[in-house]
Amino acid sequence: MELNWLEDFLALAECGNFSRAAEGRNLTQPAFSRRIRALEDWTGTPLFDRSTQPVGLTEAGRRFRPFADETVRRLLQGREEARLAGGAAATALRFAATHALSLTFFPTWLSRLEEQARLGAIHLLSDSMQACEQVMTQGQAQFLLCHAHAAAPSRLEAGAFRSAVVGSDRLVPVCAPDESGNAPRHPLVGGGAVLPHLAYSPESGMGRIVTAARGAFLAPLALDTVFTSHLAAVLRTLARDGRGVAWLPDSLIGEDLAQGRLVRAGGTGWEIPVEVRLYRPRARQSPAAEAFWALAAEQAPQDGRDRE
């Protein structure tokens, strides 16, 4: 059995499509399929139901997935710890952060922490929430910074990871102004006309949050998705061009609102309050990472401190 087989298994379990999973693993589809079959031969039972679209896990596959997740994470984390023990990048801090927070929250938050202590070298990987979660489960980053909401929990298992709230934000429905320059071109009205929606793709954490939180809105909305991206910055550009309504982080659009390039599409009842949350593996990390966690948790709001 090879580690690559487990990584292939997790990639296919995540996206449910052989072609996309093979592309993501930089393999041809026939080679990817052979490796999945080799893993199934090793386990002695089919792990995927190939009769459905998207491809789903069998009951055996569902039982096997937590063990595959934990095995891959621990092996890769063990490799990193061995490298650290050997003196490679012993003081470096490795972060994964979603795109929007990489542009807005991360730099100023890090600067505040650096006023309290010397942090050393910082490595930042900026990607979608789904990709950042994968980086964390594979042990390739020590910390994940992301937006969070109780209705859309992270896919990082609570038994293997801890988290603390380090800030707050809100997702605000915005669009371009109308001809007057003040009112929204696409106003939010429950039960009103169908509105063009600039939506997040499934790999976006903010997309998960918007989808989960819409049930708490003032009234049902009729939205027609006209464009999809996992990048909030792309949706912001299209919203400014008048293409539709997007739920964008307030931290990203403050200047657009102040300059009138964007306006709120509705009142505060349509907004979604979110946390900015820092995740870490529950297992002990390098001394530098543990020192950073202690500092970040100490500076966190009282009601957002890490809870075991």
XYZ file of C-alpha atoms in Angstrom:
308
model
C 0.000 0.000 0.000
C 1.334 3.454 -0.952
C 0.677 6.891 0.508
C -0.232 8.105 -2.992
C -3.150 5.686 -3.057
C -4.624 7.240 0.085
C -4.173 10.755 -1.326
C -5.880 9.644 -4.551
C -8.724 8.112 -2.531
C -9.272 11.352 -0.595
C -9.150 13.448 -3.771
C -11.838 11.332 -5.429
C -13.952 11.203 -2.266
C -13.852 15.019 -2.143
C -14.821 15.843 -5.735
C -16.699 12.708 -6.858
C -15.335 12.814 -10.405
C -12.486 10.677 -11.772
C -11.406 13.224 -14.420
C -11.237 16.208 -12.034
C -9.572 14.181 -9.305
C -6.963 12.857 -11.748
C -6.279 16.379 -12.997
C -5.881 17.642 -9.453
C -3.400 14.846 -8.746
C -1.470 15.552 -11.988
C -2.231 12.094 -13.367
C -3.899 10.742 -16.469
C -7.331 9.315 -15.754
C -6.294 5.720 -16.625
C -3.311 5.922 -14.254
C -5.478 7.463 -11.526
C -8.145 4.752 -11.974
C -5.499 2.016 -11.731
C -4.270 3.427 -8.421
C -7.820 3.583 -7.019
C -8.347 -0.012 -8.112
C -5.040 -1.008 -6.489
C -6.209 0.495 -3.189
C -9.515 -1.365 -3.463
C -7.600 -4.583 -4.136
C -5.514 -3.893 -1.038
C -8.575 -3.295 1.160
C -10.368 -6.244 -0.430
C -13.607 -4.387 -1.161
C -14.963 -1.641 -3.468
C -14.617 1.807 -1.910
C -16.540 3.772 -4.566
C -19.952 3.330 -6.152
C -19.228 4.023 -9.816
C -22.895 3.725 -10.841
C -23.739 7.191 -9.473
C -22.833 10.691 -10.625
C -21.017 12.144 -8.833
C -19.155 9.001 -7.810
C -20.034 8.189 -4.208
C -18.423 6.216 -1.430
C -19.678 2.756 -0.607
C -20.374 1.959 3.040
C -16.877 0.456 3.164
C -15.468 3.648 1.681
C -17.268 5.815 4.237
C -15.836 3.734 7.074
C -12.361 3.830 5.526
C -12.248 7.608 4.899
C -11.562 8.789 8.499
C -8.644 6.360 8.736
C -7.262 7.547 5.396
C -7.569 11.190 6.479
C -5.804 10.562 9.772
C -3.080 8.374 8.247
C -2.175 10.914 5.551
C -2.238 13.807 7.994
C -0.086 12.044 10.582
C 2.459 10.778 8.044
C 2.929 14.200 6.469
C 2.999 15.921 9.835
C 5.520 13.345 11.027
C 7.685 14.108 8.026
C 7.547 17.817 8.817
C 8.410 17.202 12.454
C 11.356 15.050 11.402
C 12.583 17.846 9.162
C 12.176 20.345 11.966
C 14.067 18.066 14.334
C 16.840 17.980 11.763
C 17.038 21.762 11.836
C 15.231 22.540 8.554
C 13.148 25.708 8.890
C 12.846 25.176 12.638
C 11.606 28.693 13.305
C 9.491 29.225 10.183
C 5.704 29.526 10.520
C 3.563 28.039 7.757
C 0.083 29.477 7.205
C -2.762 28.626 4.884
C -5.334 31.391 4.458
C -8.307 31.964 2.211
C -7.813 34.520 -0.549
C -9.920 37.329 0.918
C -8.287 37.179 4.346
C -4.833 37.012 2.766
C -5.556 40.396 1.200
C -7.291 42.085 4.120
C -7.078 40.637 7.617
C -3.829 38.657 7.600
C -1.281 41.480 7.048
C -2.648 43.814 9.742
C -3.300 40.983 12.209
C 0.244 39.717 11.762
C 1.643 43.219 12.237
C -0.201 43.563 15.555
C 1.226 40.265 16.756
C 4.733 41.220 15.627
C 4.506 44.243 17.912
C 4.308 41.778 20.804
C 7.016 39.286 19.782
C 9.528 38.448 17.072
C 7.929 35.854 14.791
C 10.694 34.896 12.381
C 10.095 33.714 8.800
C 6.484 33.448 7.561
C 5.316 31.232 4.702
C 1.765 31.932 3.473
C -0.252 29.787 1.081
C -3.379 31.561 -0.190
C -6.117 29.425 -1.742
C -9.759 28.387 -1.532
C -11.137 27.033 1.747
C -11.297 23.525 0.339
C -7.644 23.647 -0.738
C -6.582 25.149 2.600
C -8.364 22.375 4.504
C -6.532 19.828 2.384
C -3.206 21.526 3.101
C -3.938 21.322 6.823
C -5.010 17.668 6.798
C -1.839 16.822 4.860
C 0.324 18.535 7.477
C 1.720 21.083 5.026
C 0.725 24.094 7.155
C 0.701 24.705 10.881
C -2.203 27.192 10.879
C -5.303 27.960 8.834
C -6.935 31.397 8.854
C -10.481 31.510 7.486
C -13.988 32.923 7.831
C -16.253 30.734 9.959
C -19.936 30.461 10.808
C -21.761 28.066 13.131
C -24.135 26.986 10.346
C -21.252 25.911 8.087
C -18.620 24.131 10.209
C -15.150 23.453 8.838
C -14.363 20.003 7.476
C -11.392 19.789 9.829
C -12.298 17.158 12.405
C -12.634 18.539 15.920
C -10.731 15.580 17.347
C -7.630 16.418 15.312
C -7.752 20.242 15.301
C -8.304 23.172 17.651
C -9.342 26.714 16.800
C -9.709 30.180 18.253
C -11.608 33.250 17.066
C -9.121 36.024 16.252
C -11.438 38.559 14.609
C -14.835 39.261 13.115
C -16.271 40.271 9.763
C -19.608 40.230 7.974
C -20.753 39.199 4.513
C -22.668 42.119 3.045
C -24.964 41.850 0.008
C -23.818 44.543 -2.414
C -24.311 45.580 -6.009
C -23.672 48.533 -8.285
C -25.725 51.702 -7.698
C -28.584 52.649 -9.985
C -28.641 55.755 -12.201
C -29.092 57.999 -9.177
C -25.819 56.740 -7.736
C -27.368 56.076 -4.310
C -29.903 53.265 -4.510
C -29.035 49.633 -5.336
C -29.456 48.523 -8.931
C -30.608 45.102 -7.671
C -32.433 45.685 -4.352
C -33.080 42.708 -2.088
C -36.792 42.222 -1.487
C -38.129 38.992 -0.040
C -40.571 37.434 -2.488
C -39.643 40.054 -5.089
C -38.280 39.766 -8.604
C -35.576 37.264 -9.481
C -32.166 38.898 -8.980
C -28.889 38.040 -10.732
C -26.620 36.381 -8.179
C -22.816 36.419 -8.244
C -22.156 33.232 -6.311
C -19.236 31.466 -4.687
C -18.246 28.057 -6.030
C -18.476 24.954 -3.781
C -14.782 25.012 -2.831
C -15.231 28.452 -1.254
C -15.725 28.653 2.497
C -17.790 31.817 2.117
C -19.945 29.966 -0.395
C -20.697 27.321 2.227
C -21.532 30.061 4.727
C -23.890 31.963 2.401
C -25.684 28.752 1.414
C -26.087 27.632 5.032
C -27.090 31.039 6.420
C -29.698 31.949 3.794
C -32.294 30.008 5.771
C -32.116 32.686 8.504
C -32.821 35.593 6.158
C -35.843 37.855 6.632
C -37.722 36.187 3.781
C -36.985 33.805 0.895
C -35.020 35.345 -1.968
C -35.364 34.576 -5.655
C -31.786 34.453 -6.954
C -30.562 33.431 -10.383
C -26.871 32.487 -10.344
C -25.298 34.192 -13.352
C -21.627 33.822 -12.407
C -19.632 31.589 -10.054
C -16.119 31.915 -8.621
C -14.313 30.975 -5.417
C -12.593 34.379 -5.436
C -14.376 37.202 -3.597
C -12.195 39.720 -5.467
C -13.575 38.489 -8.800
C -17.170 38.728 -7.557
C -16.437 42.253 -6.296
C -15.292 43.337 -9.770
C -18.403 41.907 -11.417
C -20.650 43.489 -8.783
C -19.057 46.883 -9.480
C -19.762 46.308 -13.189
C -23.468 45.892 -12.442
C -23.647 42.175 -13.151
C -25.567 41.236 -9.992
C -25.657 40.896 -6.197
C -22.786 39.349 -4.237
C -22.294 38.661 -0.517
C -18.818 40.091 0.054
C -16.742 40.490 3.232
C -17.022 43.974 4.677
C -13.245 43.965 5.191
C -12.796 43.714 1.407
C -15.306 46.309 0.205
C -14.994 49.188 2.690
C -13.369 51.503 0.157
C -15.842 50.532 -2.585
C -18.749 51.471 -0.318
C -17.107 54.723 0.742
C -16.434 55.716 -2.878
C -19.898 54.681 -4.088
C -18.635 52.000 -6.465
C -20.801 49.541 -4.538
C -23.917 50.024 -2.405
C -25.702 47.747 0.026
C -28.411 45.787 -1.750
C -30.507 45.619 1.418
C -30.614 46.317 5.140
C -28.614 44.676 7.893
C -31.108 41.804 8.085
C -29.602 40.439 4.875
C -26.040 40.531 6.221
C -24.252 37.480 7.638
C -21.997 38.010 10.691
C -18.933 35.753 10.533
C -15.892 34.983 12.658
C -12.277 35.047 11.603
C -10.958 31.806 13.041
C -7.439 30.363 13.392
C -7.105 26.556 13.210
C -4.159 24.386 14.260
C -3.532 20.647 14.686
C -4.300 19.394 18.175
C -0.980 17.512 18.225
C 2.005 19.425 19.572
C 3.948 21.396 16.950
C 7.383 23.023 16.765
C 8.406 25.378 19.609
C 8.039 28.356 17.244
C 4.513 27.313 16.248
C 3.493 26.680 19.855
C 4.834 30.096 20.878
C 2.875 31.747 18.073
C -0.323 29.928 19.058
C 0.060 31.065 22.655
C 0.522 34.658 21.496
C -2.408 34.570 19.045
C -4.739 32.969 21.600
C -3.724 35.504 24.250
C -4.533 38.403 21.896
C -7.870 36.873 20.812
C -11.163 38.342 22.100
C -12.196 36.873 25.457
C -15.276 35.140 23.995
C -13.213 33.702 21.144
C -10.464 32.001 23.171
C -9.654 28.425 22.284
C -11.935 25.868 23.843
C -10.866 22.256 24.284
